[in-house]
Amino acid sequence: MVGWILKKILGSKNQREVRRLWPMVARINEFEAAYQKLSDEQLRAKTEEFRQRLAGGETLDALLPEAFATVKNTCRRLIGKEWSVRGRPYKWDMIPFDVQLIGGMVLHQGRIAEMATGEGKTLVATLPLYLNALAGNVHLVTVNDYLAARDAEWVGEVYKFLGLTVGVIQHDQPPPLRRQQYGCDITYGTNAEFGFDYLRDNGMATSREAQVQRGHFFAIVDEVDSILIDEARTPLIISGPSTVSTHQFDKYKSQIAELYRAQTMLCSRLVDEAKKLLESRNTEKPTDADADNEERAGKLLYQVKLGMSKNKQLAKLMETPEVRQLVDQAELNVLADSSKKDMIALKEEMFFVVDEKQHDADLTEKGRKQLNPNDPDAFVIPDLVTALEEIGSADIPDAEKEKRKQQVQQAFDERSEKIHNISQLLRAFCLFEKDVEYVVQEGKVIIVDEFTGRLMPGRRWSDGLHGAVEAKEGVVIERETQTLATITIQNYFRMYKKLAGMTGTAETEATEFQNIYKLGVVSIPTNRPIARKDENDVVYKTRREKYNAIINEIVECHRKGQPVLVGTVSVDSSEVVSRMLQRQKIPHNVLNAKYHQREAEIVSLAGQRGAATIATNMAGRGTDIKLGAGVADLGGLHVIGSERHEARRIDRQLRGRCARQGDPGSSRFFVSLEDDLMRLFGSGRIGNIMEKLGMKEGEQLEHKWLNKSIETAQRRVEEHNFSIRKRTLEYDDVMNKQREVLYGFRNDIITGDNPREAIFEILGEVVEARVAEQCLANKPTEEWELEALARWVNHAFPIGLRLDQLAHKTSDEIRQFIIDRVTKAYEAKASHEQPDTLKSIERLIVLNAIDRLWQEHLYNMDQLRAGIGLRAYGQRDPLVEYKSEAFAMFDEMMASAKNEIANNVFRSASSLAAFENFLRSLPMQLSAPDVSQQSAFGGLASSAQPAAPAGGDVVDKAIQAASTPVKRDVPKVGRNEPCPCGSGKKYKNCCGKNA
Ligand code: ADP
Ligand code: MG
C-alpha cells in the first residue's frame, strides 16, 4: 500500500518533469519545419551561426530549440543515405521521435534519461552532443570499444554533415592518435580509456605535447548504471611491478593447507553428528528429547557454517527447508545471546572462522595453537598503543626510550605482516573456489568476473590476495604490482563540468546517482506502449530441477518457432544450459561478452524465428534485438533468466531486451534455493513462504509473494553493495584531494611558461625552513647550528658559503643572504644555457622529484589503507585515523619533494640527454649513506678557502660523478630499521627499496 502511494507520488513527480518539457518539443518541431526549406549549405551554416551567437553571449540553453531542430532536420536529410558501420552496409532511417527530443533535453540538463532498451538512445545523444560541442570538447562514454566505434560511425554522419568532427578512442591507439581524437569536437570512447588517459596526462606526461585530453567539459555516459555503479566497484589503476615484495606465502602455505584439511575433517564430523541426531528422531511422535536433538543439530550445522560456509555436505543438507530453518534458528539464538558466550564457545572449537558476506577469514585460538604450539601469541596483533605509552612514561633516558619504541614498532610490523599473510591464505583457501572465482590456465591464476563471467587476464586481486591464491594452487607467485597512478571511476566522472547519463534501468539506483554524482533520474515515456508480459518467478528447491524446467521451457518455445534469449549470471551456468540443449539437439548460440563485435551481430539476430541464444548479462550489450518475420504472431521474443541477479537492475536490463518499440514479448525468471542469492540473503523468509504454500519435493512454486521476498533479498544486497562502494569512495576522497593538489601543481609546471619561478619559490621555502630549524628564534645566536646549516647549503648549492659570512646576522638576514647567493649562482649558470633547453630541464627537475615521491607515497598509502583495518581493534574509527595519517604523509611527501628539487636545481647539464642520464643515476647518489660528509660540490668550505666557483665546471663534475655508477659498501641495515639516509622512513621503503 505504502509502496503504491509512493509510486503514485514519485510517478507523478516524474510526469510533471516530463510534461514541463513538452512545450519545448513544439518549438523544436516548429523550427525544424521551417528548416525543411533551407538548402544543405544553409543548414550547415547554422553551426557557425550558433558559435558566433555563443561568442556574443547567448547561452546554450537559449540555442537548444534551434540546435535540436538542426540535428533533427539533418536526420531527415540523411534518410535513405548509406554508409558502412563496422564494416557492414547501413542505410539511415531515423528521425528523432518527440520522446527522443525530451530525452535529449534531459541529457543537456545534466541528468540521467531512463529510456528503455531499443528506444534509440544512440540517436538521442546526438542532440545534446551537437549542442554542447559548440562550446567545448564533449565525450560520449560507452561500455566497450566496439560500441564506441560503432556509435561514432553510425551517427557520426550527422555531425559531419553539420561540419563537426568526431573521434573515437580505441584501446590500442598510440598517444599521438589519441590526441587527434580528443582534438575532435565530439569524442567516443570507453570509461577505462578516458580514465587512463587522464591518469597518464596528469601523472606521467612530462610536457604539454605529450598530454592527449583537452579538459572535462561535458560527458554523456551510455549504460550509465553499468559504468557508474557496476564498474565503479574497482578503481582504475596503472601499475608496474613492485620494487618490494614482502609476501611469505611460501612459508605458511603448507601449514594453512594442513589447517584447512583439519577444519574440513572437523566439519564433516560435525555434519555427521548432526545427521545422526536428526535421523534418530521419532518423526511420528516427537518427544522433548527430539526437540533437543533438533536444536543441537541446528547448532552443529551453524557451527559448520561459521567455519566453512561453502562445505558441500552442509549445502546438501540445507536444501531441505526444515534443516535450513533449524540452522537459521540456531543462528538467531546465538546472536541473541548478549554475553556472546555461545558464539565464543562455537568458534573456540574451530581452527578458524569464515564470514562469507564480509569476505573475511580469521584464526581462532585453537588455530593459532595448531600453527605455533609454542607461541600461540605469535599470531595476535600486539597492543601497540599501550606498549608505546608504557615506554613513554617509563623512567629511562630518552635515547633508550627511542630505541625501545623502535623495537616495539618493528615487532609490531613483523607480526602484522605475518598475520596478514596468514589471513590472505585463509581467504584463498576458504572463500575462493577454483573454476568459480578464478581459473588456472597455463600456470596463471586468472580472475573470473563475478558479474559477467568473463576471464580477466592481467587483473590481480589486491593486497596480496592474488599471490595467496597462486600459492594455494602451487603456481609461480608473481611479483606484486605497485600502483603508479589510480583514480576511482566516481572521482574521474565528478571532474566533468557537466555529466549526464542514459540507460534502460536507473530507477532502482536513483539514490546512489543522486548522492554520489548529483545526478537526478528522469524516466522518459516510451515512443509506443510497452507490450511485454513479465511472468511470476518460478522457484525450485534445487538447481537441478530448475535447469530441467528451463530446458523444458526452451524446448516448448522452440517447437513453436518462438525465439528465446536465456540470460545467465555466469559463464558456468551458460555452459550448463548449453550442454543440456545439446542433448536435446536444439541449435543455439552461447555468448559470454568476450568478442564484442561478433556477439553483437549474433545477438542482433536473436529475434529470428527458432533462434535460441544463451548470454551472460554483458554479452551483446547495446545491440537491440529486432523480431524476424512472423515472430510477433508467436508472442515475440521470450526472455528467460536462469537466476535472479544480485541487483534488480540487472534483471530489468535482461527483461528489457525483448519487447522493444512496442513489440510483443515475455519474460520469466527461474530461481532455486541453491542460488547464491537465496543461500546468502534470502534464506529464512522464503523457506517460510514455501512451507506455508506447502511445497513438496520436486515441485515448483510460483506466487506473487515469492517475487516480493526475492526482491527484498535483492534490495538487501543492493544496500550492502552501495555501502561498500560508498566506503571505498570515502577512502578515495582523501586520495582525491591529494591527487588534485599534486596534479594541479604538476600541471602548472608542465603548462606554465616560467618553471624557474616555481623552482625559486620552492627554493625560498626550503631555505626558510632550514634556517628556521637551525636558527631557532627562541635560542641565543651562539647556539644556532650555523655549521650544520652551511654544510647543508654547500651540499645543495655551489656557492661556497663560509661560516664567517653567516656571523652577526639575524635569521632573516641569513635566509636572504643565502637566497641572494643562490639566485646569483643560478643566473650565472643559466647564462651558459639554451633558454628552451633550460626550461625543459627545470620542468624535469620538478616532475622527476614529485613523480618519484608521489609513487612512493601511493605505495605507502596502500600500506596504510591495508593496515588501517587493524586499528579498528583500538575502537577508533579507521577512516578518521586514515585521514589524519594520510594528511601527515602527504605533507611529508611534499616537503621531501621540495627538498629534492632544491637539491637538484644545480645538478643539471646543458644537454637534455646528459641531464636525463644524470637523473637516471640519481637514486644511487641519493642513497649514499654518508651524504653529510661529502658535499656534491666539494667539501665544506672553511673560512680560509676561497669560494668555490659557481656554475659550469662544478656542475659538470657532479654530473660526471653521477654518471659513473658509485658503488659503495652500504652497512647492513635491517629492512624494518630506520633508513640511514636520515629520511625517517624505514629502510625498505627508502634507500633499501632496490636492495
Ligand atoms: P538503445 O540504445 O536505446 O537500446 P539503440 O540506439 O540501439 O537503442 O536503437 C535501437 C533501434 O531503434 C535501432 O535499430 C534504431 O535504428 C531504432 N531507432 C531509434 N530511433 C529511431 C527513430 N527515431 N526512428 C526509427 N528507428 C529508430
Ligand atoms: Mg544503447
mmCIF file of N, CA, C and O and ligand atoms in Angstrom, residues 117-118 120-122 147 150-151 154 222-223 502 621-624, ligand 2:
data_model
loop_
_atom_site.group_PDB
_atom_site.id
_atom_site.type_symbol
_atom_site.label_atom_id
_atom_site.label_comp_id
_atom_site.label_asym_id
_atom_site.label_seq_id
_atom_site.Cartn_x
_atom_site.Cartn_y
_atom_site.Cartn_z
ATOM 1 N N THR A 117 15.359 -0.123 -23.386
ATOM 2 C CA THR A 117 16.184 -0.665 -24.459
ATOM 3 C C THR A 117 15.441 -0.564 -25.783
ATOM 4 O O THR A 117 14.237 -0.826 -25.833
ATOM 5 N N GLY A 118 16.159 -0.182 -26.813
ATOM 6 C CA GLY A 118 15.547 -0.114 -28.129
ATOM 7 C C GLY A 118 14.817 1.192 -28.399
ATOM 8 O O GLY A 118 14.226 1.373 -29.461
ATOM 9 N N GLY A 120 16.279 3.943 -28.766
ATOM 10 C CA GLY A 120 17.119 4.771 -29.636
ATOM 11 C C GLY A 120 17.975 5.790 -28.907
ATOM 12 O O GLY A 120 18.071 6.946 -29.308
ATOM 13 N N LYS A 121 18.640 5.374 -27.854
ATOM 14 C CA LYS A 121 19.456 6.310 -27.070
ATOM 15 C C LYS A 121 20.676 6.814 -27.852
ATOM 16 O O LYS A 121 21.137 7.919 -27.641
ATOM 17 N N THR A 122 21.150 5.971 -28.766
ATOM 18 C CA THR A 122 22.310 6.397 -29.562
ATOM 19 C C THR A 122 21.970 7.681 -30.320
ATOM 20 O O THR A 122 22.771 8.615 -30.381
ATOM 21 N N LEU A 147 31.376 -0.705 -29.125
ATOM 22 C CA LEU A 147 30.246 0.221 -29.153
ATOM 23 C C LEU A 147 30.696 1.651 -29.427
ATOM 24 O O LEU A 147 30.003 2.413 -30.093
ATOM 25 N N ARG A 150 31.281 1.706 -33.109
ATOM 26 C CA ARG A 150 30.025 1.523 -33.836
ATOM 27 C C ARG A 150 29.182 2.800 -33.801
ATOM 28 O O ARG A 150 28.705 3.283 -34.819
ATOM 29 N N ASP A 151 29.021 3.346 -32.599
ATOM 30 C CA ASP A 151 28.149 4.511 -32.468
ATOM 31 C C ASP A 151 28.713 5.722 -33.205
ATOM 32 O O ASP A 151 27.977 6.486 -33.812
ATOM 33 N N TRP A 154 28.022 5.134 -36.766
ATOM 34 C CA TRP A 154 26.590 5.080 -37.032
ATOM 35 C C TRP A 154 25.996 6.487 -37.112
ATOM 36 O O TRP A 154 25.416 6.870 -38.116
ATOM 37 N N ASP A 222 26.742 6.370 -21.576
ATOM 38 C CA ASP A 222 25.733 5.412 -22.035
ATOM 39 C C ASP A 222 25.780 4.202 -21.093
ATOM 40 O O ASP A 222 26.833 3.895 -20.545
ATOM 41 N N GLU A 223 24.664 3.524 -20.942
ATOM 42 C CA GLU A 223 24.574 2.412 -19.969
ATOM 43 C C GLU A 223 25.147 2.893 -18.637
ATOM 44 O O GLU A 223 26.019 2.248 -18.043
ATOM 45 N N MET A 502 22.531 7.878 -19.674
ATOM 46 C CA MET A 502 21.319 7.247 -20.189
ATOM 47 C C MET A 502 21.408 5.740 -20.014
ATOM 48 O O MET A 502 22.495 5.174 -20.032
ATOM 49 N N ARG A 621 25.617 -6.344 -25.169
ATOM 50 C CA ARG A 621 25.052 -5.094 -24.654
ATOM 51 C C ARG A 621 25.015 -4.040 -25.744
ATOM 52 O O ARG A 621 25.927 -3.943 -26.542
ATOM 53 N N GLY A 622 23.996 -3.237 -25.711
ATOM 54 C CA GLY A 622 23.957 -2.115 -26.625
ATOM 55 C C GLY A 622 23.457 -2.475 -28.010
ATOM 56 O O GLY A 622 23.370 -1.627 -28.875
ATOM 57 N N THR A 623 23.134 -3.746 -28.219
ATOM 58 C CA THR A 623 22.612 -4.148 -29.524
ATOM 59 C C THR A 623 21.145 -4.494 -29.352
ATOM 60 O O THR A 623 20.810 -5.271 -28.460
ATOM 61 N N ASP A 624 20.280 -3.926 -30.161
ATOM 62 C CA ASP A 624 18.877 -4.258 -29.919
ATOM 63 C C ASP A 624 18.437 -5.402 -30.822
ATOM 64 O O ASP A 624 19.038 -5.678 -31.856
HETATM 65 MG MG MG B 2 22.302 1.616 -26.488
#
